[in-house]
Amino acid sequence: MMIKPQTPAGFWELTLAKQAIFNNVLRTVQKVYESNAFIQMDTPVMEYKDVLLAKSQGETSKQIFEVVKGDKEYVMRYDLTVPLSRFVAKYYNEIKFPFKRYQISKVYRGERPQKGRYREFYQADIDVIGNGKLSINYDAYVIATISEALSTLGISKYRIHINNRKIIQGLIEYLGIENSSNLFILIDKYDKLSKSQFEQELRELVTQAQAEELLRIMNMTDISVMSLKALHIENELFQEGICELEQVLQILKVLGVPMDRYMINLKIIRGLDYYTGTIFETFLEGYEQYGSISSGGRYANLANAYINKDLPGVGGSIGLSRLFSILDEIGFFEENTLFIAEEVEYLVVPIGKTSEEFAVKVLQKLKRDGVRADIYFEKVKPDKAIKYCIAHNIPNIIFIGEEEVSRRIAKIKNLDTRQESILML
Amino acid sequence: MMIKPQTPAGFWELTLAKQAIFNNVLRTVQKVYESNAFIQMDTPVMEYKDVLLAKSQGETSKQIFEVVKGDKEYVMRYDLTVPLSRFVAKYYNEIKFPFKRYQISKVYRGERPQKGRYREFYQADIDVIGNGKLSINYDAYVIATISEALSTLGISKYRIHINNRKIIQGLIEYLGIENSSNLFILIDKYDKLSKSQFEQELRELVTQAQAEELLRIMNMTDISVMSLKALHIENELFQEGICELEQVLQILKVLGVPMDRYMINLKIIRGLDYYTGTIFETFLEGYEQYGSISSGGRYANLANAYINKDLPGVGGSIGLSRLFSILDEIGFFEENTLFIAEEVEYLVVPIGKTSEEFAVKVLQKLKRDGVRADIYFEKVKPDKAIKYCIAHNIPNIIFIGEEEVSRRIAKIKNLDTRQESILML
C-alpha cells in the first residue's frame, strides 16, 4: 500500500526553485547581521516544558506543540526570545555584555494555518543584551540593522513604524485613564477596526473628554518629536519617552538609515507586558494587510524567570517565512535578479563508457580553475542532456566522446550564444 | 520562583566559543557539497506519523519523538533520508533526474544520551537519486565528495572503509549458508566482539567448513580487487559486487581521492535491509572506538513507500555533531587555525555622550571600507573596553573623545603590536 507523501498543513517546505531563492534571502540577512557584529547562536528546537513556559501567558501555551518521550515533557520553541533568555541565564558567567547575538531558525505555533501564518516558520532575530544597563543607542542600532537587511534584499517600499511605550503610558497617566490594559488591547487592534468602530469602543473604555484628547493626539498628521514636545504634556514618563524617541531617531539618522524608511506611529503597541520602551513594526507599503514583516523593541528584563540579574535588552525579528511569501506572491523575485542562485556553470557529459574517465579529468580541471561544474554519468542523448542544462540553468555543456579523449581536449558549447571554445588538458 | 535554565539531556547546544567553531565546520562542509553541485534542500522538522513511519522498523519507532496537537499525530524526523524519499515522491514531476541534493539539519532520536550519541544532532547528507537507473560512478562521486569535505576541514587521519553488499551476499550464497540475516547481524558487531567471541558465535550459525572459509576471506590482509578476483568464487552476485567495487575504486582514483584515504573492508555491513550495493563507513584513525563519522551507500529504491517508481540512489552522511565532538575532544581545533571565526576587527568606543555621533560616523566609515567593525555604546573605562576586545578577539580599538571629534580623526590602536595609526574622516 502506498502512503500519500504529504506534509503537515502550515509546515514550511518549498519547491526546489523557490528553495534556491529562499536560501539566498536567508544568507543575505545572515550576512548583514554578521557584518553588524551579531554572532550566531543555535538552541535546541524543543526544551523542557516547565523551562520554556516559565513565564508564558495563557494564549501562548494554547499554541504550543508538546512532545512526550518517556516521563519527560518537552515543548517546541514558539519564538527565539525565550530560548535566548534561558541561554543568557545559563551561560551568564561566560557572556561578555553587551551581548549581541543573532539566530535564524524555525519556530512552531499551533495556529490555524492561513495566509502569512504558519505552524512552522523561519524567524531571523537579533538582540543586544546589557548587564544592568543598556544604552538607548542600541535601540537605533537594532532598527538600523533590520533596515539594512531589508534594503540589502532589494526591498525599497518598507516603512518601520516606531513608537515608545513610555509615551503612551505617560499619556494615559496624564489623562487619568485607569483601565489601561483594555485600552492597549484596543489600540493594538486599531488597524483591524473601522474608524467609527474604534471610536465607539474607545468611548466604552474612557470618558468623552479622555477619548477626544486621545484621538486628537493619535490622529495628529506629520507627527514628529517637535510636534509631540509642543503638546506640553506634563508627565515624566511621557517626557522620558519623547527623549528616548528623539535619541533613537537621531542615531538612526547618523547610522545612515534613509528618512523615508521610518516614521513615528503612536498606534504601535506590541502586546501588553513584555516591552518597556522603544517598539517598532515594519510594513511593506501597499501590502499592510499582510501584517508586520519585522517587529521588536526594548525590554527591561530579559531573563528574570531564570536568573536574579537585571538584563535589559533590545531586539528585532524579521519574519523570514512571511516576508518570503509576500515577496513571492507579489512577483518580487521575478523582477529581482539578485536572487538567482549561484549555479553550476558547466555540465560535462561523457558519451559512452570509454570516455568517462577523461570526462572526470575535465571536471577536475574545471573545478581546479575555480568554476562550478557538474558531470552527467547516465547514458543520455545529446538533446536530452541539453534539456537538463536548460532546466538547471547551466549555460555551458561539454560532450566528451572518443575524439576528445584521443586529442585530450574538451569542446565547451555555450547554450546561449551557441559559440564553442576549446579547453586543452 | 526561579526556574533552572537547563536544556534537555543529549540536546545539541554549544557555548559561544564552540558555536563559532561549529559554524565554520558546518559552512565548510556546505561549501564542498555546493561546489560538487549538490543543491540545498529543507524539510519540516516533524511530519505526519503515518507518513514518516511508512516503512520503519520496530527499532526505529521506539526511538521516535512523538508530537501531539489536536487530533493530529506527528513525529520528529529521525534521519534525513526518509524526508528525502517523501520529498522526491511528492515533487516527482518537478524533479530532473539524476537529482543531487544536500541537507544539513538536525535529527531526533530518543536514545540514551552518551558519548558520541545525542537525542538532537546535526547530520550533513548528500544523495544522488536516479529515475529508473543510476550510474555506479555516482557511488564514487558521493564518496569523493565526503572525502573532499573531510580533507577541506583539515582532517588527514580519516579512512573510508568500502564494501559492496553483493560481495557478502554472493559469498554467503556460494558457501550455502542459509540463515544469512543472523550472520549479517553478527558481522555488523565484529568490532565490538573479541576475536574468540566472534568465532564462537560464528560457529553457532554456520558449519565448521563454512566458518573457516568465511574467516579466511574476511581476514585476508592487503585485500584488493585483484586478491578478491583470485579467490575464483563462482557466484554471479559475488562477481557483480567485485565489478562494481572495481569501478568505484577506479573512479575514486580519477576523482583524485588519495589512495590512503580509503580501503576495502569486507566486514562493513550497515544494517540489514536498506542498502543493496556499495556501502561505506569512515573512521578517524586512532579514534575508531567513537564509531563511524560518515556512512552511506547504494540503495535500489528510495521511495517505494510513497510512489510506484524505481528510484535507485546513493548517499552519504557526515555525522556533524559526532565529528565535531570527537575533534573537540582530541584538541583538533586548538591546533587548527582554519577555525578561527571571521571576527570583528575594530571596536569603536565613544568616551562621553558628546562623542557618540562622531563615533557612529567612524563606524560607518570602517564598514564602507569593507572591514567588520563594532561599536560599544556603554559608558566604560578604557581598560574595561580593552578587556572586552581581548575577550572577543578584536585586534584594534578606537577611542573617540573630544579631541577626535574636533579634529575629525580616529586613532586606531592595535592591541597586539601597540602601534597607533590615524584614520581621517
PDB file of C-alpha atoms in Angstrom, chain B residues 2-165:
ATOM      1  CA  MET B   2      13.403  30.996  39.605  1.00  0.00           C
ATOM      2  CA  ILE B   3      13.425  28.114  37.149  1.00  0.00           C
ATOM      3  CA  LYS B   4      16.744  26.450  36.428  1.00  0.00           C
ATOM      4  CA  PRO B   5      17.727  27.358  32.829  1.00  0.00           C
ATOM      5  CA  GLN B   6      18.641  23.818  31.822  1.00  0.00           C
ATOM      6  CA  THR B   7      18.372  22.151  28.404  1.00  0.00           C
ATOM      7  CA  PRO B   8      17.216  18.558  27.901  1.00  0.00           C
ATOM      8  CA  ALA B   9      19.961  15.941  28.225  1.00  0.00           C
ATOM      9  CA  GLY B  10      21.503  14.945  24.904  1.00  0.00           C
ATOM     10  CA  PHE B  11      20.217  18.005  23.036  1.00  0.00           C
ATOM     11  CA  TRP B  12      22.704  19.938  20.995  1.00  0.00           C
ATOM     12  CA  GLU B  13      23.752  23.309  22.408  1.00  0.00           C
ATOM     13  CA  LEU B  14      27.238  24.768  22.374  1.00  0.00           C
ATOM     14  CA  THR B  15      28.887  27.551  24.297  1.00  0.00           C
ATOM     15  CA  LEU B  16      29.542  30.706  22.279  1.00  0.00           C
ATOM     16  CA  ALA B  17      33.213  29.964  21.614  1.00  0.00           C
ATOM     17  CA  LYS B  18      32.465  26.433  20.400  1.00  0.00           C
ATOM     18  CA  GLN B  19      29.441  27.570  18.427  1.00  0.00           C
ATOM     19  CA  ALA B  20      31.705  29.867  16.374  1.00  0.00           C
ATOM     20  CA  ILE B  21      33.925  26.914  15.517  1.00  0.00           C
ATOM     21  CA  PHE B  22      30.967  24.655  14.761  1.00  0.00           C
ATOM     22  CA  ASN B  23      29.544  27.294  12.384  1.00  0.00           C
ATOM     23  CA  ASN B  24      32.823  27.182  10.459  1.00  0.00           C
ATOM     24  CA  VAL B  25      32.770  23.396  10.306  1.00  0.00           C
ATOM     25  CA  LEU B  26      29.184  23.391   9.037  1.00  0.00           C
ATOM     26  CA  ARG B  27      29.844  26.088   6.438  1.00  0.00           C
ATOM     27  CA  THR B  28      32.976  24.330   5.199  1.00  0.00           C
ATOM     28  CA  VAL B  29      31.051  21.107   4.592  1.00  0.00           C
ATOM     29  CA  GLN B  30      28.231  23.076   2.972  1.00  0.00           C
ATOM     30  CA  LYS B  31      30.656  24.793   0.581  1.00  0.00           C
ATOM     31  CA  VAL B  32      32.184  21.486  -0.506  1.00  0.00           C
ATOM     32  CA  TYR B  33      28.733  19.996  -1.083  1.00  0.00           C
ATOM     33  CA  GLU B  34      27.709  23.018  -3.157  1.00  0.00           C
ATOM     34  CA  SER B  35      30.923  23.062  -5.170  1.00  0.00           C
ATOM     35  CA  ASN B  36      30.108  19.474  -6.125  1.00  0.00           C
ATOM     36  CA  ALA B  37      26.751  20.637  -7.471  1.00  0.00           C
ATOM     37  CA  PHE B  38      24.519  19.279  -4.725  1.00  0.00           C
ATOM     38  CA  ILE B  39      21.604  21.630  -4.134  1.00  0.00           C
ATOM     39  CA  GLN B  40      20.279  22.571  -0.712  1.00  0.00           C
ATOM     40  CA  MET B  41      17.003  21.105   0.490  1.00  0.00           C
ATOM     41  CA  ASP B  42      14.981  21.814   3.611  1.00  0.00           C
ATOM     42  CA  THR B  43      12.090  19.788   5.030  1.00  0.00           C
ATOM     43  CA  PRO B  44       9.825  20.186   8.078  1.00  0.00           C
ATOM     44  CA  VAL B  45      11.357  19.020  11.352  1.00  0.00           C
ATOM     45  CA  MET B  46       8.242  16.962  12.070  1.00  0.00           C
ATOM     46  CA  GLU B  47       5.927  15.112   9.708  1.00  0.00           C
ATOM     47  CA  TYR B  48       2.731  13.107   9.964  1.00  0.00           C
ATOM     48  CA  LYS B  49       3.425   9.908  11.883  1.00  0.00           C
ATOM     49  CA  ASP B  50       1.880   7.571   9.307  1.00  0.00           C
ATOM     50  CA  VAL B  51       3.868   9.232   6.510  1.00  0.00           C
ATOM     51  CA  LEU B  52       7.269   9.268   8.185  1.00  0.00           C
ATOM     52  CA  LEU B  53       6.955   5.788   9.681  1.00  0.00           C
ATOM     53  CA  ALA B  54       5.503   4.247   6.489  1.00  0.00           C
ATOM     54  CA  LYS B  55       8.409   1.814   6.179  1.00  0.00           C
ATOM     55  CA  SER B  56      10.006   1.969   9.590  1.00  0.00           C
ATOM     56  CA  GLN B  57      11.326  -0.975  11.529  1.00  0.00           C
ATOM     57  CA  GLY B  58      10.334  -1.665  15.095  1.00  0.00           C
ATOM     58  CA  GLU B  59      13.696  -0.467  16.329  1.00  0.00           C
ATOM     59  CA  THR B  60      13.351   2.940  14.702  1.00  0.00           C
ATOM     60  CA  SER B  61       9.888   3.624  16.038  1.00  0.00           C
ATOM     61  CA  LYS B  62      10.994   3.011  19.619  1.00  0.00           C
ATOM     62  CA  GLN B  63      13.398   5.933  19.226  1.00  0.00           C
ATOM     63  CA  ILE B  64      10.810   8.326  17.841  1.00  0.00           C
ATOM     64  CA  PHE B  65       9.819  11.615  19.473  1.00  0.00           C
ATOM     65  CA  GLU B  66       6.071  11.936  19.092  1.00  0.00           C
ATOM     66  CA  VAL B  67       4.287  15.266  18.879  1.00  0.00           C
ATOM     67  CA  VAL B  68       0.577  15.646  19.514  1.00  0.00           C
ATOM     68  CA  LYS B  69      -1.546  18.659  18.669  1.00  0.00           C
ATOM     69  CA  GLY B  70      -5.306  18.384  18.466  1.00  0.00           C
ATOM     70  CA  ASP B  71      -6.235  15.159  16.669  1.00  0.00           C
ATOM     71  CA  LYS B  72      -3.050  15.045  14.592  1.00  0.00           C
ATOM     72  CA  GLU B  73      -0.060  12.815  15.294  1.00  0.00           C
ATOM     73  CA  TYR B  74       3.381  13.956  14.209  1.00  0.00           C
ATOM     74  CA  VAL B  75       6.854  12.542  14.729  1.00  0.00           C
ATOM     75  CA  MET B  76      10.189  14.339  14.708  1.00  0.00           C
ATOM     76  CA  ARG B  77      12.400  13.278  11.783  1.00  0.00           C
ATOM     77  CA  TYR B  78      14.947  10.692  12.929  1.00  0.00           C
ATOM     78  CA  ASP B  79      17.064  10.922   9.776  1.00  0.00           C
ATOM     79  CA  LEU B  80      17.169  12.942   6.557  1.00  0.00           C
ATOM     80  CA  THR B  81      16.676  10.044   4.156  1.00  0.00           C
ATOM     81  CA  VAL B  82      13.008   9.313   4.852  1.00  0.00           C
ATOM     82  CA  PRO B  83      12.073  13.005   4.415  1.00  0.00           C
ATOM     83  CA  LEU B  84      14.082  12.931   1.155  1.00  0.00           C
ATOM     84  CA  SER B  85      12.129   9.944  -0.107  1.00  0.00           C
ATOM     85  CA  ARG B  86       8.843  11.617   0.836  1.00  0.00           C
ATOM     86  CA  PHE B  87      10.037  14.811  -0.935  1.00  0.00           C
ATOM     87  CA  VAL B  88      11.098  13.034  -4.122  1.00  0.00           C
ATOM     88  CA  ALA B  89       7.751  11.221  -4.286  1.00  0.00           C
ATOM     89  CA  LYS B  90       5.817  14.440  -3.659  1.00  0.00           C
ATOM     90  CA  TYR B  91       7.678  16.514  -6.258  1.00  0.00           C
ATOM     91  CA  TYR B  92       8.484  13.678  -8.667  1.00  0.00           C
ATOM     92  CA  ASN B  93       7.113  15.518 -11.696  1.00  0.00           C
ATOM     93  CA  GLU B  94       9.115  18.646 -10.979  1.00  0.00           C
ATOM     94  CA  ILE B  95      12.481  17.000 -10.296  1.00  0.00           C
ATOM     95  CA  LYS B  96      15.048  16.498 -13.060  1.00  0.00           C
ATOM     96  CA  PHE B  97      16.994  13.285 -12.507  1.00  0.00           C
ATOM     97  CA  PRO B  98      19.694  12.461 -11.539  1.00  0.00           C
ATOM     98  CA  PHE B  99      18.708  14.603  -8.576  1.00  0.00           C
ATOM     99  CA  LYS B 100      21.632  15.683  -6.407  1.00  0.00           C
ATOM    100  CA  ARG B 101      20.603  17.253  -3.125  1.00  0.00           C
ATOM    101  CA  TYR B 102      22.227  18.011   0.200  1.00  0.00           C
ATOM    102  CA  GLN B 103      20.619  18.739   3.535  1.00  0.00           C
ATOM    103  CA  ILE B 104      22.380  19.791   6.716  1.00  0.00           C
ATOM    104  CA  SER B 105      19.837  19.641   9.526  1.00  0.00           C
ATOM    105  CA  LYS B 106      19.116  18.371  12.982  1.00  0.00           C
ATOM    106  CA  VAL B 107      17.522  14.971  13.526  1.00  0.00           C
ATOM    107  CA  TYR B 108      15.948  13.460  16.658  1.00  0.00           C
ATOM    108  CA  ARG B 109      16.387  10.102  18.296  1.00  0.00           C
ATOM    109  CA  GLY B 110      15.167   9.091  21.722  1.00  0.00           C
ATOM    110  CA  GLU B 111      18.337   7.193  22.525  1.00  0.00           C
ATOM    111  CA  ARG B 112      20.011   7.151  25.903  1.00  0.00           C
ATOM    112  CA  PRO B 113      22.448  10.094  25.645  1.00  0.00           C
ATOM    113  CA  GLN B 114      26.089   9.013  25.819  1.00  0.00           C
ATOM    114  CA  LYS B 115      29.462   9.812  24.324  1.00  0.00           C
ATOM    115  CA  GLY B 116      29.010  10.489  20.619  1.00  0.00           C
ATOM    116  CA  ARG B 117      25.260   9.789  20.796  1.00  0.00           C
ATOM    117  CA  TYR B 118      22.732  12.598  21.084  1.00  0.00           C
ATOM    118  CA  ARG B 119      18.972  12.965  21.103  1.00  0.00           C
ATOM    119  CA  GLU B 120      19.202  16.046  18.863  1.00  0.00           C
ATOM    120  CA  PHE B 121      22.130  16.278  16.471  1.00  0.00           C
ATOM    121  CA  TYR B 122      23.277  17.542  13.094  1.00  0.00           C
ATOM    122  CA  GLN B 123      23.635  15.371  10.027  1.00  0.00           C
ATOM    123  CA  ALA B 124      25.077  16.547   6.708  1.00  0.00           C
ATOM    124  CA  ASP B 125      23.646  14.362   3.956  1.00  0.00           C
ATOM    125  CA  ILE B 126      24.218  14.116   0.224  1.00  0.00           C
ATOM    126  CA  ASP B 127      22.291  11.830  -2.106  1.00  0.00           C
ATOM    127  CA  VAL B 128      22.020  11.266  -5.838  1.00  0.00           C
ATOM    128  CA  ILE B 129      18.688   9.831  -6.997  1.00  0.00           C
ATOM    129  CA  GLY B 130      18.152   8.341 -10.421  1.00  0.00           C
ATOM    130  CA  ASN B 131      14.943   7.722 -12.284  1.00  0.00           C
ATOM    131  CA  GLY B 132      14.877   4.028 -13.244  1.00  0.00           C
ATOM    132  CA  LYS B 133      18.690   3.772 -13.313  1.00  0.00           C
ATOM    133  CA  LEU B 134      21.728   5.362 -11.755  1.00  0.00           C
ATOM    134  CA  SER B 135      25.327   5.003 -12.900  1.00  0.00           C
ATOM    135  CA  ILE B 136      27.681   3.218 -10.483  1.00  0.00           C
ATOM    136  CA  ASN B 137      30.034   6.189 -10.938  1.00  0.00           C
ATOM    137  CA  TYR B 138      27.798   8.227  -8.622  1.00  0.00           C
ATOM    138  CA  ASP B 139      28.773   5.844  -5.810  1.00  0.00           C
ATOM    139  CA  ALA B 140      32.343   7.056  -6.254  1.00  0.00           C
ATOM    140  CA  TYR B 141      31.182  10.656  -6.678  1.00  0.00           C
ATOM    141  CA  VAL B 142      29.393  10.592  -3.306  1.00  0.00           C
ATOM    142  CA  ILE B 143      32.373   9.021  -1.527  1.00  0.00           C
ATOM    143  CA  ALA B 144      34.760  11.516  -3.185  1.00  0.00           C
ATOM    144  CA  THR B 145      32.581  14.440  -2.058  1.00  0.00           C
ATOM    145  CA  ILE B 146      32.541  13.166   1.542  1.00  0.00           C
ATOM    146  CA  SER B 147      36.306  12.723   1.348  1.00  0.00           C
ATOM    147  CA  GLU B 148      36.767  16.254  -0.007  1.00  0.00           C
ATOM    148  CA  ALA B 149      34.627  17.643   2.842  1.00  0.00           C
ATOM    149  CA  LEU B 150      36.728  15.878   5.477  1.00  0.00           C
ATOM    150  CA  SER B 151      40.003  16.922   3.813  1.00  0.00           C
ATOM    151  CA  THR B 152      38.841  20.517   3.478  1.00  0.00           C
ATOM    152  CA  LEU B 153      38.143  20.510   7.227  1.00  0.00           C
ATOM    153  CA  GLY B 154      41.848  19.777   7.607  1.00  0.00           C
ATOM    154  CA  ILE B 155      41.353  16.215   8.807  1.00  0.00           C
ATOM    155  CA  SER B 156      44.070  13.938   7.460  1.00  0.00           C
ATOM    156  CA  LYS B 157      43.647  10.799   9.508  1.00  0.00           C
ATOM    157  CA  TYR B 158      40.341   9.520   8.255  1.00  0.00           C
ATOM    158  CA  ARG B 159      39.885   6.290   6.345  1.00  0.00           C
ATOM    159  CA  ILE B 160      36.791   5.363   4.336  1.00  0.00           C
ATOM    160  CA  HIS B 161      36.081   1.615   4.595  1.00  0.00           C
ATOM    161  CA  ILE B 162      34.299   0.451   1.460  1.00  0.00           C
ATOM    162  CA  ASN B 163      32.408  -2.755   0.803  1.00  0.00           C
ATOM    163  CA  ASN B 164      29.671  -3.995  -1.512  1.00  0.00           C
ATOM    164  CA  ARG B 165      26.680  -5.914  -0.198  1.00  0.00           C
TER     165      ARG B 165
END
